[in-house]
Amino acid sequence: MLSVEGIDLYYGAAQALRGVSLTAEAGQVTTVLGRNGVGKTSLMRAIVGQQPVRSGVIRLDGRPIQNLAPYDRARAGIAFVPQGREIFPLLTVKENLETGFAPLKRRDRHIPGEIYDLFPVLKDMLHRRGGDLSGGQQQQLAIARALVTRPKLLVLDEPTEGIQPSIIKDIGRAITYLRSRGEMAIVLVEQYFAWARDLCDSYAVMDRGQVVLAGPRAGMVEADVLRWMSV
Amino acid sequence: MLRLLTLLVLLLAAPALAQAPDPYGQLAGDGYAEIEAGVSGLAASGDLRADAILSALSDGRLLVRPADRTLLIRQGGTLVDARTGAAAADSPDLKPVRANNRVRRAIEAARGQLDLASPDPGKRRIAADAVFKARDAAALPALDAALARETSAPVRQALTEARAAVLLARPGTAETDRIAAIPAIQARGDGDAMGILRGLAADPSEAVRNAAARGIAAIETRLAILGALQNVWYGISLGSVLLLAAIGLAITFGVMGVINMAHGEMVMLGAYTTYGVQEVIRTQAPSLFGWSLAISIPCAFLVAGLVGVLIERFIIRFLYGRPLETLLATFGVSLALQQGVRSIFGPTNREVGAPAFMSGAFDFYGLSITWGRMWIIAFALAVFLGLLFVLRRTSFGLKTRAVTQNRRMAAAMGIRTPYVDALTFGLGSGIAGIAGVALSQIDNVSPNLGQGYIIDSFLVVVFGGVGNLWGTLVAALTLGVVNKLAEPYVGAVLAKIGLLVFIILFIQKRPRGLFALKGRAVES
Amino acid sequence: MSTDLVERPDARGPANRKRETDALLYLDDLRVTFDGYKALRGLSLTLARGELRAIIGPNGAGKTTMMDCITGKTRPDSGIALFDGTHDLLRSDEPAIADLGIGRKFQKPTVFESHTVADNILLALKGPRAAFASLFGWRNRVEAARIDALLETVGLLAHRGRPAADLSHGQKQWLEIGMLLAQDPKLLLVDEPVAGMTDAETAETARLLRRIAGEHAVLVVEHDMHFVRDLGCRVTCLHEGAVLAEGSIDAVSADPRVVEVYLGR
Amino acid sequence: MPSRAPLIDLKGWIFLAVLAAFCGAVPVLNLAVPEGSGLHLPTYLVSLFGKYLAYALLAVSLDLVWGYCGILSLGHAAFFALGGYAMGMYLMRQIGSRGVYGNPVLPDFMVFLNYKALPWYWYGFDHFAFAALMVLLVPGLLAFVFGWLAFRSRVTGVYLSIITQALTYALMLAFFRNDMGLGGNNGLTDFKDLLGFSVQAQGFRVGIFVATGVALALGYLIARVMTVSAYGKILIAVRDAESRTRFLGYRPEHFKTLAFTVSAMMAGVAGALYVPQVGIINPGEFAPTNSIETVIWVAVGGRGTLVGAALGAVLVNYAKTVLTGVMPDAWLFALGGLFVVVTLFLPRGLVGTAIERLGSRRAAATLPPEPDIAPKLAEEGQGS
Amino acid sequence: QETIKVGILHSLSGTMAISETTLKDAMLMLIAEQNAKGGVLGKKLEPVVVDPASNWPLFAEKARELISKDKVAAVFGCWTSVSRKSVLPVFKELDNILFYPVQYEGEESERNVFYTGAAPNQQAIPAVDYLMSEDGGGAKRWVLEGTDYVYPRTTNKILEAYLKSKGVKDEDILINYTPFGFSDWQTEVSKIKAFGSAGKKTAVVSTINGDANVPFYKELGNQGIKATDIPVVAFSVGEEELAGIDAKPLVGHLAAWNYFESIKTPENEAFIKKWQAFKKNPKAVTNDPMEAHYIGFNMWVKAVEKAGTTDPDKVIDALPGIEQKNLTGGTATMLPNHHITKPVFIGEIEANGQFDVVWKTDTLIPGEAWSKQLEGSKDLEADWVKLKCGNYNTKTKTCGGA
Ligand SMILES: Nc1ncnc2c1ncn2[C@@H]1O[C@H](COP(=O)(O)OP(=O)(O)OP(=O)(O)O)[C@@H](O)[C@H]1O
Ligand SMILES: Nc1ncnc2c1ncn2[C@@H]1O[C@H](COP(=O)(O)OP(=O)(O)OP(=O)(O)O)[C@@H](O)[C@H]1O
Ligand SMILES: [Mg+2]
Ligand SMILES: [Mg+2]
């Protein structure tokens, strides 16, 4: 579904990604691991179009998308849960969710009930301003908002940050459920190793802007991965 | 029938003036004094042609042939002799009989007497007022006759007042009559009534003086209350102007965060559009003039909105995330737009006319309410509510708010940000343009029009709390009312200075404006 | 710990009773309402000098709000908050509270973006805070060494000259921790320090905080239960603006109510 | 090592050198070179340059608070004008009995508006020292009181900008009133001499030009001292994340008030030097657009660079002088266009962009990524 | 070929552009016309136009530039008093000539300035006289409504003194000032209305300036104040200003000027025709300050020819005594006090935006630099021919100032 082929990304003069490649398949979870500052977020930004890549190709269903504007990528089926949540602070929770209607056809413009099953707090807070929620509540809202667009590709950048353990478990179940439907490809950036390992079908480990280890979970050697992730 | 009655009345009055000089000759005379005498004479003479001659005079259609000082009336393309009604030949040396204020005043008074017998109650009422103002004793018989047959209550009252005024002004009215006249004047209760009663302070009769003093006291309280209400009304009206001027800015600045110095110029463009529309209507379809403002509204919205979209596409869009620089760029745009309009339309004011429904005033329980202001208030509220609806209830409004709060994330949600940005800026500019249509009715239509409103607009938006439409509404009305309540006491300048100081102090108390949003959502 | 509140009559009369406590931080019955939503509903907590304490609790339980109250950012509707015996936190503003020796790391890292990493630490270093003095005074070499030592601790030595704006999310977290250490406060309030850190870093952070405790009191909010376990300290679980459970990690995590609202199954 | 930036860096040296050369050359070219020579500099240009330098000082003062402290003051014209008025009042008193009515005490406008005695606030202005003190004190005090109130109440961003604008607007209206006893719309004019020198004399014009140059250099140095010290770092921290500094124990209101007050005094001095060179001070100087123009000079030159502010002021005003003469009917297009072009293509202003191009990333990085005036709607609420 | 340069110093942008731009065009027309006649002293005239942008210090700067850099022989310019005050020192210092074409508050006579607009005694006082007369309506109560700046203040001071000398009582005079560019006249107009309803005939003397006039008149119209009730006489509202207002509700309100476009003389008709051709606009209107420039410019030409040089010193000495026919009849003479003699007309507004002259002075009125009504100036006299002084005190027999 998604294939990233040898992209380079720069912030000004500083290079953040060097020839990074990654693939994600429908019905599978691909997890990206790595220490702080190695370029995970940069890779996600490149995929969703928030940061331009200097070279390399990004394909969605075989179509190169690296030159599309972010909103066109969203319309092509990419949804993004950014690191740092990026809730619309002055919109209510409901309105935050409704921003996800933009790429949908008119008849699809409703909020799927399963979202409230997944994150029951949101239902109680529908009319509170997004910015007033607690950190963890915002994180839940960010995931829910991405799901409203019914994406083909869901990009999650550290979705468990600041979330209470029980809900992390719920999110894990949700990801498993979404994967099990087999329609959606999921890219997951995570620091919480054990959790990510249990969820993923394939993995990639990054260091200094490069992918240093990658493969299906079956071939994952925990010690190798952890070596790249310790200081 | 009525005409006949008038004639009768006038004939009855006529003998007293039998020795008077020929009014026709006087009208053809040189000095204004002579012409004035002619007018009064004509009215009093009971001449059936008086009405036609007076209206010709006030329209400048009354001509005099210098050779024999004959008066002629121009009726359409033809000339008739004023005295005989016979057709007359045109000649190049005809001169119009000139009217100045003195003559016009005489005409008004004269027509007042004549119209007292008009079949149209509206006209009779106006006539009664004219008599009230003129206080000409000669009108007394006509007044009495008119009173005797009057059936409409308001006209009756006006006639009674006029009669009382004439009686009080006429020397030699009996004391009892004078005292009897005072309540009618007192009931009128306005400044004019007060003036008349004040004039009685030197009356020889103690009873009259006392009655007048009581009348004055009663009117004074009434006027004080009315004055306060009137000031509130003025305040609301000023507030509505502020609201109109600020409301577009509440979008471009309040919602989008662009420090839009060119906002005033968008207002100006709207006003010039109104001018343009009226010019076209004047030349192409004069009958539509009454609709000119209604037609201008969508035109102004489109013109200013389009310019707004262009500004956004070519300049502002490169500046998101650098809001301060929008100040610089839009200031540049504002200079260029001003000069552009100056180059095209010239530096002087352009005339924008007021359709009939916008002019004049009506009396509302003693408050004088001008139609123009009332429509502007209604219009401002309508624009406000419309905008509120768009922003709060439509999906475009939701997208606008999402984009302005977090452009990058909005794009990631699939919202076409460039499109939303351009339309939002266009909407704000278009609304500024609409405001220009209204402002063209009360202010100069000149290249500087916008400059006069930009500071106040920013003040209103900030005072109300940036990004809060209701705040803008309340702020505009508050500032308007406070300003107008203070103005009669301290004068316009100090009132304005006081208001500015008030805002400065107020912001200390509420650093984020009147209707600041609270909570984490707005903290930085 | 002896943490009871002692109320002594004041010379000025009974209304001005002077309150004293032995605890470093004494919170009693704090209540906070936002637009009708009760974020804190009678929160009470005491922290002894040098104590390390972990706070857990569901999202929205009021943990951050509690820190806001302690640091003067939010004024509670009612309640008592005393620091270091007698200082009434509810009557002081943020700089005064910081001056008393309370430092804070924010849940969302906030650093001075256009300053370099080193300057961020520099600004946080303990020292005089007056405007006029800062015009003329300048930091000495000892402090330079201290800055380097701190940067070493938080692993940002290599980034010392970069503007803080260029750091990644996790690096900013570390920088904030560095700034907090630089302040050398009596009480450290640490809101979710290990969010976004790798497991190794998490363990390292736990060690760091344990080391600091003893000399300083530390209040840590965190959702990472491994980390909380590593801290090896008393744990307080908040729920709906009040304390739900308090005790050792084992006791708290075995509490069925905590499992129900927080840990999940 | 967080080393202290040098008091005068490279661009500072260049700036001071150019300024010194300018202040040295102008008198020579004007006084020493004979009038017929092609090199001769006419006196009117000396005054014109002097005016630019006064504006440059105003721009530097604004940059101090805007560039380093994030206070976008739209009211600096007020401080400038107040300084100008203080100087103007001194100059008026120097006229003595040489006014048209020959009144030894009352300025002309008071005579013909029937003033019987000098209003109290005119006392003392016959002494230069007093007037000079007022040039500093009046703007300084106003800025102190205003700043203290506003900063303590945490009025920031656009709210602050707009109330500074309201301040200058209110002052403008007040000074336009004839009852203020300051000449109303006509302001103060027809100056004769300053410290005994005739303001018309060529020597005086050169002298005050040089004095303005020196004041500019001093102003620059003061601003540098303030910005390179620890104070300056804290100022920038306040600009970037004011509330965060509070949690570190700083009191932002103190820092801001100090900078604002010093800046206002500098603006006052600029105004005082400006008035004798242009020969008039009138309430129009309080006009909000003047403040906005000052902001624009700074932006054109490069915010947060000080040198850029001075350069921007000189360049924009020079452009204005030339354009109003060369293309009187269309100069606004040119000037407006210039502003647009600068924003679009030189986002950090002339000097800022030059520094960036020269690769000195660090210096340029003192600019915040997101200036703080606009309503911060886009920011996430969970911060701090 | 060598030319004689003439400076034109009128704002082409900013708030004053609305009034001053026309004067720039008028000057260009006059110069072109003179050149067509062969120029002056055998040389062509070359206009130098600059834009002081309604900014007073910029006026001084531009004046300096015109004189020092462009070496103009004379400057025609300024509108507001403050702009004149701003350039005065420059003209004195550099010894050049300014022709100032606008009615002003008086109280000034400078060697380098020639005042071709009206002094208060040439506009304000005749207007009040008219309104007091039987023809004018016999006003007994007065509202002096002005913009708060020196011209209205001084004019109103003079008028107040004058009215009192005519027996008008204090309570029958209402003086009110509003700021520049004032646009919300509701309160002020209602105040006038109330003041005027006290039984005595009331008139308003308006010294409202510039942009504020349009909203003022619009509000008058809206509140239904007709000229027959309360006439308003204005000193700054001319044909040009009326072009921006729908004049129908204003018929009968008055203006006092020394020139009206509607006055029928052969000179005026020719002038209007030339102007409309020059502007390529058959609707272009002429006004009083334009005539002032017309007079001033022609006087300057004559003086240059008389002096045989454009040297300002010589021209200044040659100017007093020069005569020039007015466009409205009669001949203006430059007086020793550098003001000119003028006829005064009172016109009533007509529906087409023109004025109908309802009254005029029998003779030309000489402009007075110093008002006889004001305490401080009644002893002053200006005479640049004999006394060589602009403010000679007839009591102390000294020339004031330096
Ligand atoms: N906006 C930016 N400007 C300049 N450099 C940046 C920017 N954002 C990130 N970087 C740099 O790019 C590198 C990669 O950052 P990125 O945010 O992708 O890391 P990450 O792997 O997501 O880290 P973390 O786990 O801390 O979130 C880092 O060295 C960081 O300093
Ligand atoms: N300004 C506000 N307006 C309305 N509700 C608010 C406001 N601030 C906080 N809240 C609510 O108060 C509750 C407590 O928030 P707080 O941030 O203290 O939670 P927390 O315990 O820190 O959660 P997390 O673990 O997710 O960070 C939340 O439900 C939040 O939505
Ligand atoms: Mg990241
Ligand atoms: Mg929290």
mmCIF file of C-alpha atoms and ligand atoms in Angstrom, chain A residues 9-12 14-17 34-45 51 83 157-158 161 189 191 206 209, chain B residues 408, chain C residues 159 162 165-173 196-198 201, chain D residues 361, ligand 1:
data_model
loop_
_atom_site.group_PDB
_atom_site.id
_atom_site.type_symbol
_atom_site.label_atom_id
_atom_site.label_comp_id
_atom_site.label_asym_id
_atom_site.label_seq_id
_atom_site.Cartn_x
_atom_site.Cartn_y
_atom_site.Cartn_z
ATOM 1 C CA LEU A 9 14.806 15.227 4.010
ATOM 2 C CA TYR A 10 16.393 18.427 5.171
ATOM 3 C CA TYR A 11 15.616 21.100 7.723
ATOM 4 C CA GLY A 12 17.382 24.051 6.177
ATOM 5 C CA ALA A 14 20.633 20.008 8.280
ATOM 6 C CA GLN A 15 19.801 16.609 6.892
ATOM 7 C CA ALA A 16 17.298 14.679 8.965
ATOM 8 C CA LEU A 17 16.641 11.666 6.733
ATOM 9 C CA GLY A 34 14.475 4.523 17.474
ATOM 10 C CA ARG A 35 15.946 6.847 20.037
ATOM 11 C CA ASN A 36 15.095 10.536 20.397
ATOM 12 C CA GLY A 37 15.973 12.716 17.506
ATOM 13 C CA VAL A 38 16.783 9.983 14.999
ATOM 14 C CA GLY A 39 14.208 11.117 12.503
ATOM 15 C CA LYS A 40 11.057 9.129 13.163
ATOM 16 C CA THR A 41 8.817 12.135 13.232
ATOM 17 C CA SER A 42 10.561 13.540 10.216
ATOM 18 C CA LEU A 43 9.761 10.371 8.310
ATOM 19 C CA MET A 44 6.111 10.580 9.273
ATOM 20 C CA ARG A 45 5.974 14.223 8.235
ATOM 21 C CA GLN A 51 7.743 18.392 5.226
ATOM 22 C CA GLN A 83 3.300 13.766 17.990
ATOM 23 C CA ASP A 157 3.380 9.129 15.879
ATOM 24 C CA GLU A 158 3.837 7.973 19.464
ATOM 25 C CA GLU A 161 2.398 9.277 24.951
ATOM 26 C CA VAL A 189 6.094 5.140 15.718
ATOM 27 C CA GLN A 191 9.043 4.135 22.152
ATOM 28 C CA MET A 206 16.157 4.135 12.773
ATOM 29 C CA GLY A 209 18.280 9.605 9.903
ATOM 30 C CA ARG B 408 -0.767 22.367 9.171
ATOM 31 C CA HIS C 159 23.776 19.938 21.089
ATOM 32 C CA ARG C 162 22.064 24.548 18.768
ATOM 33 C CA ALA C 165 13.911 25.151 18.398
ATOM 34 C CA ASP C 166 15.803 22.547 16.398
ATOM 35 C CA LEU C 167 15.529 19.813 18.997
ATOM 36 C CA SER C 168 13.255 16.878 18.532
ATOM 37 C CA HIS C 169 10.378 16.332 20.886
ATOM 38 C CA GLY C 170 12.243 13.949 23.158
ATOM 39 C CA GLN C 171 15.300 16.144 23.244
ATOM 40 C CA LYS C 172 13.189 19.031 24.426
ATOM 41 C CA GLN C 173 11.908 16.817 27.227
ATOM 42 C CA GLY C 196 8.536 9.709 24.395
ATOM 43 C CA MET C 197 11.653 8.184 25.880
ATOM 44 C CA THR C 198 13.020 4.782 25.087
ATOM 45 C CA GLU C 201 16.229 6.277 28.852
ATOM 46 C CA ARG D 361 23.012 31.169 11.331
HETATM 47 N N1 LIG F 1 11.881 21.952 12.752
HETATM 48 C C1 LIG F 1 13.142 21.492 12.810
HETATM 49 N N2 LIG F 1 14.147 22.299 12.425
HETATM 50 C C2 LIG F 1 15.429 21.849 12.468
HETATM 51 N N3 LIG F 1 15.768 20.632 12.880
HETATM 52 C C3 LIG F 1 14.809 19.789 13.269
HETATM 53 C C4 LIG F 1 13.448 20.189 13.268
HETATM 54 N N4 LIG F 1 12.690 19.171 13.698
HETATM 55 C C5 LIG F 1 13.556 18.171 13.982
HETATM 56 N N5 LIG F 1 14.820 18.554 13.724
HETATM 57 C C6 LIG F 1 16.006 17.728 13.886
HETATM 58 O O1 LIG F 1 15.886 16.617 13.052
HETATM 59 C C7 LIG F 1 16.295 15.458 13.731
HETATM 60 C C8 LIG F 1 15.215 14.400 13.692
HETATM 61 O O2 LIG F 1 14.100 14.857 14.446
HETATM 62 P P1 LIG F 1 12.733 14.070 14.631
HETATM 63 O O3 LIG F 1 11.765 14.972 15.253
HETATM 64 O O4 LIG F 1 12.375 13.432 13.361
HETATM 65 O O5 LIG F 1 13.184 12.968 15.680
HETATM 66 P P2 LIG F 1 12.344 11.821 16.341
HETATM 67 O O6 LIG F 1 13.000 10.572 15.939
HETATM 68 O O7 LIG F 1 10.930 11.958 16.064
HETATM 69 O O8 LIG F 1 12.649 12.085 17.867
HETATM 70 P P3 LIG F 1 11.704 11.945 19.157
HETATM 71 O O9 LIG F 1 11.705 10.529 19.543
HETATM 72 O O10 LIG F 1 12.389 12.760 20.173
HETATM 73 O O11 LIG F 1 10.384 12.449 18.789
HETATM 74 C C9 LIG F 1 16.656 15.845 15.130
HETATM 75 O O12 LIG F 1 18.066 15.884 15.226
HETATM 76 C C10 LIG F 1 16.115 17.229 15.312
HETATM 77 O O13 LIG F 1 17.027 17.984 16.048
#
